[in-house]
Short mmCIF file of N, CA and C in Angstrom, two decimals:
data_model
loop_
_atom_site.label_atom_id
_atom_site.label_comp_id
_atom_site.label_asym_id
_atom_site.label_seq_id
_atom_site.Cartn_x
_atom_site.Cartn_y
_atom_site.Cartn_z
N MET A 1 62.27 171.17 -81.88
CA MET A 1 61.78 169.84 -82.49
C MET A 1 61.16 168.79 -82.52
N TRP A 2 59.96 169.08 -81.10
CA TRP A 2 59.81 168.32 -81.01
C TRP A 2 58.20 167.90 -80.85
N PHE A 3 57.63 169.64 -82.22
CA PHE A 3 56.69 169.88 -82.40
C PHE A 3 56.75 169.61 -84.06
N GLU A 4 57.79 169.70 -84.74
CA GLU A 4 58.91 168.85 -85.69
C GLU A 4 57.99 167.52 -86.02
N HIS A 5 58.41 166.39 -83.99
CA HIS A 5 57.90 164.64 -84.65
C HIS A 5 56.63 165.02 -84.38
N LEU A 6 56.17 166.06 -83.43
CA LEU A 6 54.52 165.51 -82.97
C LEU A 6 53.80 166.11 -83.95
N VAL A 7 53.98 167.38 -85.19
CA VAL A 7 53.68 167.26 -86.84
C VAL A 7 53.64 165.74 -87.43
N PHE A 8 54.80 164.93 -87.64
CA PHE A 8 54.84 164.03 -88.46
C PHE A 8 54.29 163.05 -88.14
N TRP A 9 54.05 162.08 -86.51
CA TRP A 9 53.48 161.29 -86.41
C TRP A 9 51.97 161.86 -86.87
N ALA A 10 51.70 162.81 -86.27
CA ALA A 10 50.05 163.03 -86.32
C ALA A 10 49.48 162.57 -88.08
N LEU A 11 50.09 164.35 -88.62
CA LEU A 11 50.27 163.68 -90.65
C LEU A 11 50.37 161.69 -90.63
N SER A 12 51.45 161.54 -90.55
CA SER A 12 51.25 160.22 -90.68
C SER A 12 50.50 158.74 -89.89
N LEU A 13 50.17 159.60 -88.40
CA LEU A 13 48.99 158.64 -87.83
C LEU A 13 47.29 158.96 -88.87
N VAL A 14 47.26 160.36 -89.32
CA VAL A 14 46.47 160.95 -90.38
C VAL A 14 46.23 160.50 -91.78
N ALA A 15 47.10 160.07 -91.86
CA ALA A 15 47.64 159.15 -93.27
C ALA A 15 47.28 157.66 -93.54
N ILE A 16 47.36 157.58 -92.75
CA ILE A 16 47.66 155.56 -92.37
C ILE A 16 45.96 155.39 -92.11
N GLY A 17 45.70 156.04 -90.87
CA GLY A 17 44.25 156.02 -91.20
C GLY A 17 43.29 156.65 -92.25
N GLY A 18 43.83 157.32 -92.56
CA GLY A 18 42.25 157.44 -94.10
C GLY A 18 42.88 156.28 -94.94
N ALA A 19 43.91 156.11 -95.24
CA ALA A 19 44.39 155.03 -96.24
C ALA A 19 43.40 154.01 -95.26
N LEU A 20 43.34 152.61 -93.82
CA LEU A 20 43.09 151.93 -94.16
C LEU A 20 41.26 151.90 -94.09
N GLY A 21 40.76 152.97 -93.49
CA GLY A 21 39.36 153.93 -94.31
C GLY A 21 38.77 153.22 -95.28
N VAL A 22 39.32 153.54 -96.52
CA VAL A 22 39.28 153.35 -97.39
C VAL A 22 38.99 152.44 -98.16
N VAL A 23 40.03 151.33 -97.56
CA VAL A 23 39.67 149.99 -97.69
C VAL A 23 38.67 149.66 -96.90
N LEU A 24 38.67 149.63 -95.37
CA LEU A 24 37.42 149.57 -94.67
C LEU A 24 36.40 149.38 -94.57
N VAL A 25 36.41 151.31 -95.24
CA VAL A 25 34.43 151.61 -95.06
C VAL A 25 34.34 150.60 -96.29
N ARG A 26 32.72 150.58 -96.17
CA ARG A 26 31.99 149.88 -97.02
C ARG A 26 31.66 151.06 -97.75
N ASP A 27 30.95 152.32 -97.19
CA ASP A 27 29.94 152.98 -97.77
C ASP A 27 31.62 153.83 -99.09
N LEU A 28 30.69 154.05 -100.02
CA LEU A 28 32.49 154.44 -101.61
C LEU A 28 32.31 155.86 -101.55
N PHE A 29 30.90 156.92 -100.36
CA PHE A 29 31.50 158.41 -99.92
C PHE A 29 31.65 158.51 -99.20
N ARG A 30 31.90 158.13 -98.59
CA ARG A 30 32.71 158.29 -97.10
C ARG A 30 34.68 157.73 -97.56
N ALA A 31 34.49 156.80 -98.17
CA ALA A 31 35.22 156.19 -98.73
C ALA A 31 36.74 157.12 -99.31
N ALA A 32 35.61 157.78 -100.32
CA ALA A 32 36.44 158.97 -100.91
C ALA A 32 37.01 160.49 -100.52
N LEU A 33 36.00 160.39 -98.78
CA LEU A 33 35.91 161.77 -98.62
C LEU A 33 37.79 160.85 -97.32
N LEU A 34 38.07 159.80 -96.93
CA LEU A 34 38.93 160.27 -96.77
C LEU A 34 40.08 160.18 -97.07
N LEU A 35 40.07 159.20 -98.70
CA LEU A 35 41.17 158.60 -99.07
C LEU A 35 41.87 161.04 -99.62
N ALA A 36 41.00 161.62 -100.03
CA ALA A 36 41.31 163.13 -99.71
C ALA A 36 42.05 163.79 -97.97
N MET A 37 41.23 162.74 -97.55
CA MET A 37 41.60 162.88 -96.14
C MET A 37 42.57 162.16 -96.20
N ALA A 38 44.39 161.04 -96.39
CA ALA A 38 45.11 160.52 -96.77
C ALA A 38 45.71 161.13 -97.73
N PHE A 39 45.80 161.64 -99.05
CA PHE A 39 46.02 163.00 -99.42
C PHE A 39 46.06 164.09 -99.51
N VAL A 40 45.75 164.53 -98.49
CA VAL A 40 46.07 165.93 -97.81
C VAL A 40 47.22 165.77 -96.86
N ALA A 41 46.71 165.17 -95.42
CA ALA A 41 48.21 164.30 -95.01
C ALA A 41 49.71 163.67 -95.95
N VAL A 42 49.16 163.25 -97.15
CA VAL A 42 50.77 163.30 -97.95
C VAL A 42 50.72 164.45 -97.99
N GLY A 43 50.62 165.37 -99.34
CA GLY A 43 51.16 167.13 -98.70
C GLY A 43 51.26 167.52 -97.57
N GLY A 44 51.23 167.13 -96.43
CA GLY A 44 51.57 167.67 -95.87
C GLY A 44 53.07 167.03 -95.05
N LEU A 45 53.27 166.10 -94.87
CA LEU A 45 54.19 165.07 -94.59
C LEU A 45 55.63 165.53 -96.12
N PHE A 46 54.97 165.63 -97.54
CA PHE A 46 55.83 166.56 -98.24
C PHE A 46 56.72 167.71 -97.57
N VAL A 47 56.01 169.43 -97.65
CA VAL A 47 56.36 169.88 -96.70
C VAL A 47 56.85 169.45 -95.89
N MET A 48 57.08 169.04 -95.01
CA MET A 48 57.52 168.76 -93.48
C MET A 48 58.92 168.40 -94.20
N MET A 49 58.85 167.23 -95.07
CA MET A 49 60.48 167.38 -96.35
C MET A 49 61.09 168.54 -97.04
N ASN A 50 60.44 169.63 -97.12
CA ASN A 50 61.09 170.80 -98.15
C ASN A 50 60.46 170.56 -99.24
N ALA A 51 59.47 170.06 -99.59
CA ALA A 51 59.40 169.66 -100.65
C ALA A 51 57.63 170.60 -101.39
N GLU A 52 58.31 172.18 -101.44
CA GLU A 52 57.16 172.55 -102.57
C GLU A 52 55.87 172.29 -102.91
N PHE A 53 57.27 171.90 -103.72
CA PHE A 53 55.62 171.82 -104.87
C PHE A 53 55.35 171.46 -104.96
N LEU A 54 56.95 169.61 -104.79
CA LEU A 54 55.28 167.90 -104.34
C LEU A 54 54.37 168.07 -103.47
N ALA A 55 54.11 168.91 -102.89
CA ALA A 55 52.71 169.09 -102.42
C ALA A 55 51.60 169.76 -102.63
N VAL A 56 52.39 170.75 -103.20
CA VAL A 56 51.34 171.76 -103.99
C VAL A 56 50.15 171.02 -104.76
N VAL A 57 51.45 169.96 -105.89
CA VAL A 57 51.16 169.67 -107.00
C VAL A 57 50.31 168.43 -106.26
N GLN A 58 50.53 167.43 -105.09
CA GLN A 58 49.91 166.17 -104.73
C GLN A 58 48.33 167.08 -103.90
N ILE A 59 48.10 168.62 -103.41
CA ILE A 59 46.75 168.93 -103.26
C ILE A 59 45.91 169.02 -103.69
N LEU A 60 46.66 170.20 -105.23
CA LEU A 60 45.52 170.45 -106.38
C LEU A 60 45.38 168.99 -107.25
N ILE A 61 46.16 167.67 -107.54
CA ILE A 61 45.60 167.16 -108.61
C ILE A 61 45.53 166.41 -107.87
N TYR A 62 45.86 165.88 -106.58
CA TYR A 62 45.59 164.31 -106.22
C TYR A 62 44.00 165.07 -105.86
N VAL A 63 44.37 166.29 -104.30
CA VAL A 63 42.68 165.91 -103.67
C VAL A 63 42.36 167.26 -105.28
N GLY A 64 42.27 167.77 -105.02
CA GLY A 64 41.70 168.56 -106.22
C GLY A 64 40.15 167.97 -107.45
N ALA A 65 41.50 167.31 -108.29
CA ALA A 65 40.96 166.32 -109.06
C ALA A 65 40.76 164.68 -109.12
N ILE A 66 41.87 164.07 -107.96
CA ILE A 66 41.49 162.83 -107.90
C ILE A 66 39.82 163.27 -107.15
N ALA A 67 40.24 162.62 -106.04
CA ALA A 67 39.31 162.60 -105.12
C ALA A 67 38.19 163.27 -105.31
N VAL A 68 37.74 164.69 -106.43
CA VAL A 68 36.70 164.90 -106.10
C VAL A 68 36.20 164.62 -107.56
N LEU A 69 36.97 163.31 -108.41
CA LEU A 69 36.37 163.09 -109.29
C LEU A 69 35.63 162.10 -109.06
N PHE A 70 36.05 161.54 -108.21
CA PHE A 70 35.73 159.71 -107.23
C PHE A 70 34.87 159.97 -106.51
N ILE A 71 34.27 161.40 -106.02
CA ILE A 71 33.51 161.85 -105.19
C ILE A 71 32.09 162.27 -106.02
N PHE A 72 32.38 162.89 -107.39
CA PHE A 72 31.23 163.07 -107.81
C PHE A 72 30.63 161.42 -108.82
N ALA A 73 31.75 161.09 -109.08
CA ALA A 73 31.27 159.51 -109.71
C ALA A 73 31.17 158.70 -108.76
N VAL A 74 31.20 158.31 -107.68
CA VAL A 74 30.31 158.00 -106.32
C VAL A 74 28.78 158.66 -106.07
N MET A 75 28.24 159.52 -106.25
CA MET A 75 27.04 161.03 -106.36
C MET A 75 26.45 160.40 -107.73
N LEU A 76 27.00 159.52 -108.14
CA LEU A 76 26.33 159.14 -110.25
C LEU A 76 26.60 157.84 -110.26
N THR A 77 26.35 157.57 -108.72
CA THR A 77 25.95 155.45 -108.36
C THR A 77 25.12 155.42 -107.52
N ARG A 78 24.31 154.26 -107.82
CA ARG A 78 23.76 154.02 -106.78
C ARG A 78 23.71 152.91 -105.80
N ASP A 79 22.80 153.07 -104.66
CA ASP A 79 23.09 151.66 -104.42
C ASP A 79 24.54 152.04 -103.26
N VAL A 80 24.04 153.53 -103.33
CA VAL A 80 26.38 154.44 -102.50
C VAL A 80 26.23 152.84 -101.29
N GLN A 81 26.14 153.02 -100.46
CA GLN A 81 25.65 152.82 -99.14
C GLN A 81 26.03 151.22 -98.69
N GLN A 82 25.54 150.69 -99.83
CA GLN A 82 25.55 148.49 -100.51
C GLN A 82 26.26 148.82 -99.84
N GLY A 83 27.96 149.47 -100.84
CA GLY A 83 29.12 149.21 -101.01
C GLY A 83 29.17 148.02 -101.76
N ASN A 84 30.78 147.11 -101.97
CA ASN A 84 30.96 145.97 -102.68
C ASN A 84 30.74 145.41 -101.95
N ALA A 85 30.04 144.00 -102.97
CA ALA A 85 30.07 142.44 -102.40
C ALA A 85 31.25 141.58 -102.24
N PRO A 86 31.09 140.97 -101.74
CA PRO A 86 32.80 140.67 -100.98
C PRO A 86 32.97 139.27 -102.58
N ASN A 87 34.00 139.16 -102.73
CA ASN A 87 34.43 138.24 -103.38
C ASN A 87 35.37 136.88 -103.45
N ARG A 88 35.91 136.52 -104.61
CA ARG A 88 36.71 135.65 -103.86
C ARG A 88 37.66 135.97 -104.19
N LEU A 89 38.45 137.37 -104.39
CA LEU A 89 39.83 137.91 -105.08
C LEU A 89 40.20 138.57 -103.68
N GLN A 90 39.16 138.83 -102.80
CA GLN A 90 40.15 139.29 -101.82
C GLN A 90 41.24 138.14 -100.69
N ILE A 91 40.95 137.34 -100.31
CA ILE A 91 42.80 137.06 -100.40
C ILE A 91 43.63 136.80 -101.04
N PRO A 92 43.79 137.41 -102.22
CA PRO A 92 45.10 137.24 -103.32
C PRO A 92 45.28 138.45 -103.67
N ALA A 93 44.49 139.54 -103.01
CA ALA A 93 44.82 140.55 -103.04
C ALA A 93 44.89 140.88 -101.70
N ALA A 94 44.58 140.64 -100.20
CA ALA A 94 44.97 141.20 -99.33
C ALA A 94 47.09 140.15 -99.91
N VAL A 95 47.48 139.05 -100.34
CA VAL A 95 48.48 138.38 -99.83
C VAL A 95 49.33 139.83 -100.62
N ILE A 96 48.29 139.78 -102.06
CA ILE A 96 49.35 140.91 -103.07
C ILE A 96 50.09 141.91 -102.51
N ALA A 97 49.38 143.00 -101.92
CA ALA A 97 49.32 144.01 -100.92
C ALA A 97 50.19 143.72 -99.68
N ALA A 98 50.14 142.31 -98.72
CA ALA A 98 51.28 142.81 -98.10
C ALA A 98 52.62 142.44 -98.72
N LEU A 99 52.65 141.93 -99.50
CA LEU A 99 54.36 141.18 -100.87
C LEU A 99 54.43 143.06 -100.72
N VAL A 100 54.14 143.60 -101.74
CA VAL A 100 54.25 145.04 -102.62
C VAL A 100 54.86 145.53 -100.34
N LEU A 101 54.36 145.65 -99.36
CA LEU A 101 54.49 146.42 -97.51
C LEU A 101 55.37 145.70 -97.88
N ALA A 102 55.28 144.17 -97.99
CA ALA A 102 56.82 143.90 -97.00
C ALA A 102 58.19 144.70 -97.99
N ALA A 103 58.30 144.75 -99.97
CA ALA A 103 59.24 145.04 -101.18
C ALA A 103 59.57 146.39 -100.08
N MET A 104 58.45 147.19 -99.50
CA MET A 104 58.73 149.08 -99.81
C MET A 104 59.55 149.15 -98.27
N ILE A 105 58.58 148.00 -97.19
CA ILE A 105 59.13 148.57 -96.06
C ILE A 105 60.69 147.75 -95.98
N ALA A 106 60.84 146.88 -96.58
CA ALA A 106 62.49 146.06 -97.12
C ALA A 106 63.28 147.29 -97.70
N THR A 107 62.71 147.62 -99.19
CA THR A 107 63.63 148.85 -99.51
C THR A 107 63.83 150.54 -99.01
N ALA A 108 62.70 150.71 -97.75
CA ALA A 108 63.23 151.94 -97.08
C ALA A 108 64.05 151.45 -96.05
N VAL A 109 64.20 150.16 -95.45
CA VAL A 109 64.69 149.92 -94.20
C VAL A 109 66.51 149.57 -95.25
N SER A 110 67.11 149.57 -96.35
CA SER A 110 67.88 149.40 -96.81
C SER A 110 68.74 149.85 -97.17
N THR A 111 68.14 151.69 -97.50
CA THR A 111 67.97 152.25 -98.09
C THR A 111 69.28 153.18 -97.34
N ASP A 112 70.64 153.55 -97.74
CA ASP A 112 70.93 154.48 -97.17
C ASP A 112 70.15 156.10 -97.18
N TRP A 113 69.44 157.24 -96.27
CA TRP A 113 69.03 158.23 -96.46
C TRP A 113 69.67 159.45 -96.52
N THR A 114 71.27 158.81 -96.18
CA THR A 114 71.29 160.33 -95.16
C THR A 114 72.64 160.80 -96.09
N THR A 115 73.13 160.12 -97.57
CA THR A 115 74.26 161.13 -97.69
C THR A 115 73.58 161.44 -98.75
N LEU A 116 74.21 162.14 -100.47
CA LEU A 116 74.26 162.44 -101.67
C LEU A 116 75.45 162.43 -102.66
N ALA A 117 76.32 161.85 -101.63
CA ALA A 117 77.84 161.79 -102.13
C ALA A 117 78.19 160.96 -102.95
N GLY A 118 77.81 159.74 -103.49
CA GLY A 118 77.59 159.08 -104.25
C GLY A 118 76.75 159.31 -105.29
N ALA A 119 75.67 160.54 -105.74
CA ALA A 119 74.71 160.78 -106.16
C ALA A 119 75.43 161.97 -107.76
N GLY A 120 75.01 160.90 -109.13
CA GLY A 120 75.16 161.77 -109.54
C GLY A 120 74.51 163.11 -110.31
N LEU A 121 74.83 164.47 -110.80
CA LEU A 121 75.02 165.55 -111.30
C LEU A 121 72.98 165.15 -111.71
N GLU A 122 72.70 163.99 -112.31
CA GLU A 122 70.94 163.77 -112.43
C GLU A 122 70.36 163.79 -111.49
N ALA A 123 70.68 163.23 -110.14
CA ALA A 123 69.72 163.10 -108.99
C ALA A 123 69.77 164.09 -108.46
N LYS A 124 70.47 164.34 -107.87
CA LYS A 124 70.91 166.06 -107.32
C LYS A 124 69.78 167.22 -108.13
N ALA A 125 70.50 167.38 -109.35
CA ALA A 125 69.77 168.26 -109.77
C ALA A 125 68.25 167.59 -109.64
N GLN A 126 67.21 166.94 -109.33
CA GLN A 126 65.91 166.70 -109.59
C GLN A 126 65.72 166.38 -107.97
N LEU A 127 66.36 166.23 -106.56
CA LEU A 127 66.00 166.57 -105.40
C LEU A 127 65.87 168.14 -105.22
N ALA A 128 67.18 168.77 -105.74
CA ALA A 128 67.16 170.37 -105.76
C ALA A 128 66.06 171.34 -106.13
N GLN A 129 65.42 170.36 -107.52
CA GLN A 129 64.13 170.82 -108.34
C GLN A 129 63.07 170.62 -107.95
N THR A 130 62.77 169.56 -107.24
CA THR A 130 61.46 168.53 -106.61
C THR A 130 61.42 169.76 -104.95
N GLN A 131 62.80 170.70 -104.49
CA GLN A 131 62.35 170.77 -103.42
C GLN A 131 62.12 171.95 -103.01
N ALA A 132 62.06 173.07 -104.19
CA ALA A 132 62.02 174.40 -104.83
C ALA A 132 60.07 174.43 -104.94
N VAL A 133 59.40 175.94 -104.94
CA VAL A 133 59.03 175.79 -105.92
C VAL A 133 58.94 176.82 -107.74
N GLY A 134 59.92 177.98 -106.90
CA GLY A 134 61.01 178.06 -108.39
C GLY A 134 61.93 177.62 -108.03
N ILE A 135 63.23 177.84 -108.52
CA ILE A 135 64.70 177.74 -109.40
C ILE A 135 65.18 178.30 -107.79
N PRO A 136 65.66 177.75 -107.45
CA PRO A 136 66.96 177.36 -106.20
C PRO A 136 67.52 178.23 -106.29
N ASP A 137 68.04 179.16 -105.24
CA ASP A 137 69.87 180.09 -105.16
C ASP A 137 71.25 179.67 -105.50
N ALA A 138 72.02 180.24 -106.37
CA ALA A 138 73.36 179.65 -106.27
C ALA A 138 73.95 178.85 -104.14
N ALA A 139 73.26 179.36 -103.94
CA ALA A 139 74.69 179.61 -102.93
C ALA A 139 73.38 177.83 -101.09
N ASP A 140 71.67 177.68 -101.41
CA ASP A 140 71.11 177.10 -101.68
C ASP A 140 72.17 175.41 -102.32
N LEU A 141 72.14 175.46 -103.55
CA LEU A 141 72.88 174.11 -104.27
C LEU A 141 73.72 173.85 -104.01
N THR A 142 74.58 174.90 -102.97
CA THR A 142 75.99 174.74 -102.78
C THR A 142 76.48 174.13 -101.84
N THR A 143 75.31 174.35 -100.39
CA THR A 143 74.75 173.67 -99.49
C THR A 143 74.24 172.30 -99.71
N ALA A 144 73.81 172.51 -100.93
CA ALA A 144 73.08 171.03 -100.34
C ALA A 144 74.77 169.99 -101.51
N GLY A 145 75.66 170.09 -102.09
CA GLY A 145 76.45 169.16 -102.19
C GLY A 145 76.80 169.40 -103.68
N LEU A 146 76.56 170.38 -104.43
CA LEU A 146 76.71 170.88 -105.75
C LEU A 146 77.63 171.06 -105.93
N THR A 147 78.54 171.22 -107.43
CA THR A 147 79.92 171.90 -107.37
C THR A 147 79.38 173.05 -108.29
N PRO A 148 80.32 174.47 -108.81
CA PRO A 148 79.84 175.20 -109.48
C PRO A 148 79.36 175.03 -110.22
N ALA A 149 79.67 173.73 -111.09
CA ALA A 149 79.67 173.60 -112.85
C ALA A 149 78.26 173.30 -112.12
N GLU A 150 77.50 171.65 -111.23
CA GLU A 150 76.53 171.76 -111.29
C GLU A 150 75.55 172.50 -111.41
N VAL A 151 76.43 173.81 -110.29
CA VAL A 151 75.27 175.24 -109.82
C VAL A 151 74.67 175.97 -110.98
N GLU A 152 75.32 175.99 -111.95
CA GLU A 152 75.23 176.49 -113.33
C GLU A 152 74.63 175.63 -114.20
N SER A 153 74.25 174.51 -114.60
CA SER A 153 73.68 173.61 -115.11
C SER A 153 72.01 173.10 -114.34
N VAL A 154 71.96 173.34 -113.01
CA VAL A 154 70.80 173.42 -112.85
C VAL A 154 69.93 173.97 -112.28
N SER A 155 70.38 175.48 -112.11
CA SER A 155 70.63 176.39 -112.33
C SER A 155 69.38 177.18 -113.16
N SER A 156 69.38 176.09 -114.55
CA SER A 156 68.81 176.61 -115.37
C SER A 156 67.26 176.61 -115.68
N GLY A 157 65.80 176.29 -114.26
CA GLY A 157 65.40 176.46 -115.41
C GLY A 157 64.54 174.83 -114.49
N GLY A 158 63.44 174.64 -114.08
CA GLY A 158 62.45 174.27 -112.87
C GLY A 158 61.45 174.06 -113.28
N LEU A 159 60.89 172.31 -113.22
CA LEU A 159 59.40 172.50 -113.05
C LEU A 159 57.82 173.44 -112.98
N ALA A 160 58.36 173.97 -111.47
CA ALA A 160 57.47 174.69 -111.08
C ALA A 160 57.53 176.29 -113.03
N ASP A 161 59.01 176.27 -112.80
CA ASP A 161 58.54 177.25 -113.90
C ASP A 161 58.47 176.89 -114.33
N LEU A 162 57.87 176.68 -115.40
CA LEU A 162 58.11 175.83 -116.64
C LEU A 162 56.34 175.86 -116.89
N LEU A 163 55.74 175.14 -115.71
CA LEU A 163 54.20 175.31 -115.59
C LEU A 163 53.45 177.04 -115.16
N ILE A 164 54.54 177.61 -114.47
CA ILE A 164 53.99 178.98 -114.50
C ILE A 164 54.31 180.12 -115.15
N GLY A 165 54.56 179.34 -116.22
CA GLY A 165 55.75 180.54 -117.30
C GLY A 165 55.57 179.63 -118.95
N ASN A 166 55.64 178.94 -119.21
CA ASN A 166 55.14 178.84 -120.95
C ASN A 166 54.84 178.11 -120.55
N PHE A 167 54.05 177.40 -119.78
CA PHE A 167 53.00 175.97 -119.69
C PHE A 167 51.56 176.75 -119.20
N VAL A 168 51.37 177.42 -118.46
CA VAL A 168 50.44 178.22 -117.79
C VAL A 168 48.92 177.83 -117.79
N LEU A 169 48.79 178.19 -119.46
CA LEU A 169 47.47 178.34 -120.20
C LEU A 169 47.01 176.73 -120.24
N PRO A 170 48.16 175.83 -120.79
CA PRO A 170 47.62 174.12 -120.76
C PRO A 170 47.32 174.35 -118.78
N PHE A 171 47.93 174.81 -118.50
CA PHE A 171 47.75 174.27 -117.17
C PHE A 171 46.67 175.09 -116.16
N GLU A 172 46.07 175.84 -116.83
CA GLU A 172 44.91 175.79 -116.29
C GLU A 172 43.62 176.47 -117.82
N ALA A 173 44.18 174.94 -118.73
CA ALA A 173 42.46 174.88 -119.83
C ALA A 173 42.65 173.76 -119.29
N VAL A 174 43.23 172.80 -117.93
CA VAL A 174 43.16 171.56 -117.88
C VAL A 174 42.54 171.88 -116.11
N SER A 175 42.53 172.16 -115.13
CA SER A 175 41.18 173.05 -114.54
C SER A 175 40.22 173.05 -114.87
N LEU A 176 39.69 174.32 -115.97
CA LEU A 176 38.47 174.82 -116.51
C LEU A 176 38.02 173.36 -116.88
N LEU A 177 38.89 172.62 -117.55
CA LEU A 177 37.80 171.09 -118.10
C LEU A 177 36.42 169.91 -117.14
N LEU A 178 38.63 170.48 -115.66
CA LEU A 178 37.87 169.84 -114.33
C LEU A 178 36.44 170.20 -113.84
N LEU A 179 36.83 171.73 -113.68
CA LEU A 179 35.77 172.60 -113.01
C LEU A 179 34.41 172.30 -114.27
N GLY A 180 34.47 171.95 -116.43
CA GLY A 180 33.64 171.74 -116.54
C GLY A 180 33.20 170.77 -116.12
N ALA A 181 33.65 169.68 -116.33
CA ALA A 181 33.10 167.85 -115.33
C ALA A 181 32.76 167.76 -114.06
N ALA A 182 32.85 169.10 -113.74
CA ALA A 182 32.02 168.96 -112.05
C ALA A 182 30.46 169.71 -112.68
N ILE A 183 30.94 170.65 -112.83
CA ILE A 183 29.18 171.34 -113.84
C ILE A 183 28.61 169.98 -114.32
N GLY A 184 29.24 169.59 -115.00
CA GLY A 184 28.03 168.35 -115.76
C GLY A 184 27.44 166.82 -114.76
N GLY A 185 28.57 166.65 -113.50
CA GLY A 185 27.98 165.96 -112.77
C GLY A 185 27.50 166.62 -112.51
N LEU A 186 27.03 167.50 -111.84
CA LEU A 186 25.92 167.53 -110.43
C LEU A 186 24.74 168.13 -111.71
N ALA A 187 24.57 168.78 -112.70
CA ALA A 187 23.46 168.38 -113.82
C ALA A 187 23.86 167.01 -113.43
N LEU A 188 23.76 166.18 -113.92
CA LEU A 188 23.39 164.57 -114.75
C LEU A 188 22.67 163.81 -113.76
N ALA A 189 23.40 164.41 -112.19
CA ALA A 189 22.75 163.69 -111.16
C ALA A 189 21.86 164.85 -110.49
N ARG A 190 21.79 166.43 -110.23
CA ARG A 190 20.56 167.11 -110.22
C ARG A 190 19.14 166.26 -111.02
N GLY A 191 19.79 166.06 -112.34
CA GLY A 191 18.93 165.78 -113.62
C GLY A 191 17.82 164.38 -112.88
N ARG A 192 18.66 163.12 -112.40
CA ARG A 192 18.59 162.01 -112.68
C ARG A 192 17.41 161.39 -111.25
N GLY A 193 17.40 163.22 -110.13
CA GLY A 193 15.70 162.71 -108.75
C GLY A 193 15.63 163.19 -109.80
N ARG A 194 15.01 164.40 -110.95
CA ARG A 194 13.27 164.82 -110.76
C ARG A 194 12.28 163.48 -110.90
#
């Protein structure tokens, strides 16, 4: 039990440190790397919550696509070390960010996280499908509190099975598109240096 707490706090500190680094570091390239680090830590938190599919999606999409895209955009930008100049929108942006943080904290504190008793079939089905890479078996769904009728409707399919089954070709086509964009970005950056 203490090991899980240690891992949770380590991942939380890495995620918070990476997020703070993104907004405080003036070097855009390092900020993009810190963003990728924060995304990986959030993926680790998803693994700790037994939401393996969300963890895989977090790593593949946010780290593998978004953060890499940011890094290529930074590589193609001139004067990266200078960063953004201070402007008059810093104080309103800080106030809005503080208000959003306060709303998130108030929501997290006021939510009852311990029970699914009041949740309907749709909420239970979403919970069951986001916590597994494949379709959960009937015993796990029954343990989660679903009735036999709800187990039958939830067991019919999941998002992971659709991505790996019927929609595997578009899923892989997107990865080839991102690879082509990465190679194109490298070719453009290399061409400017000559």
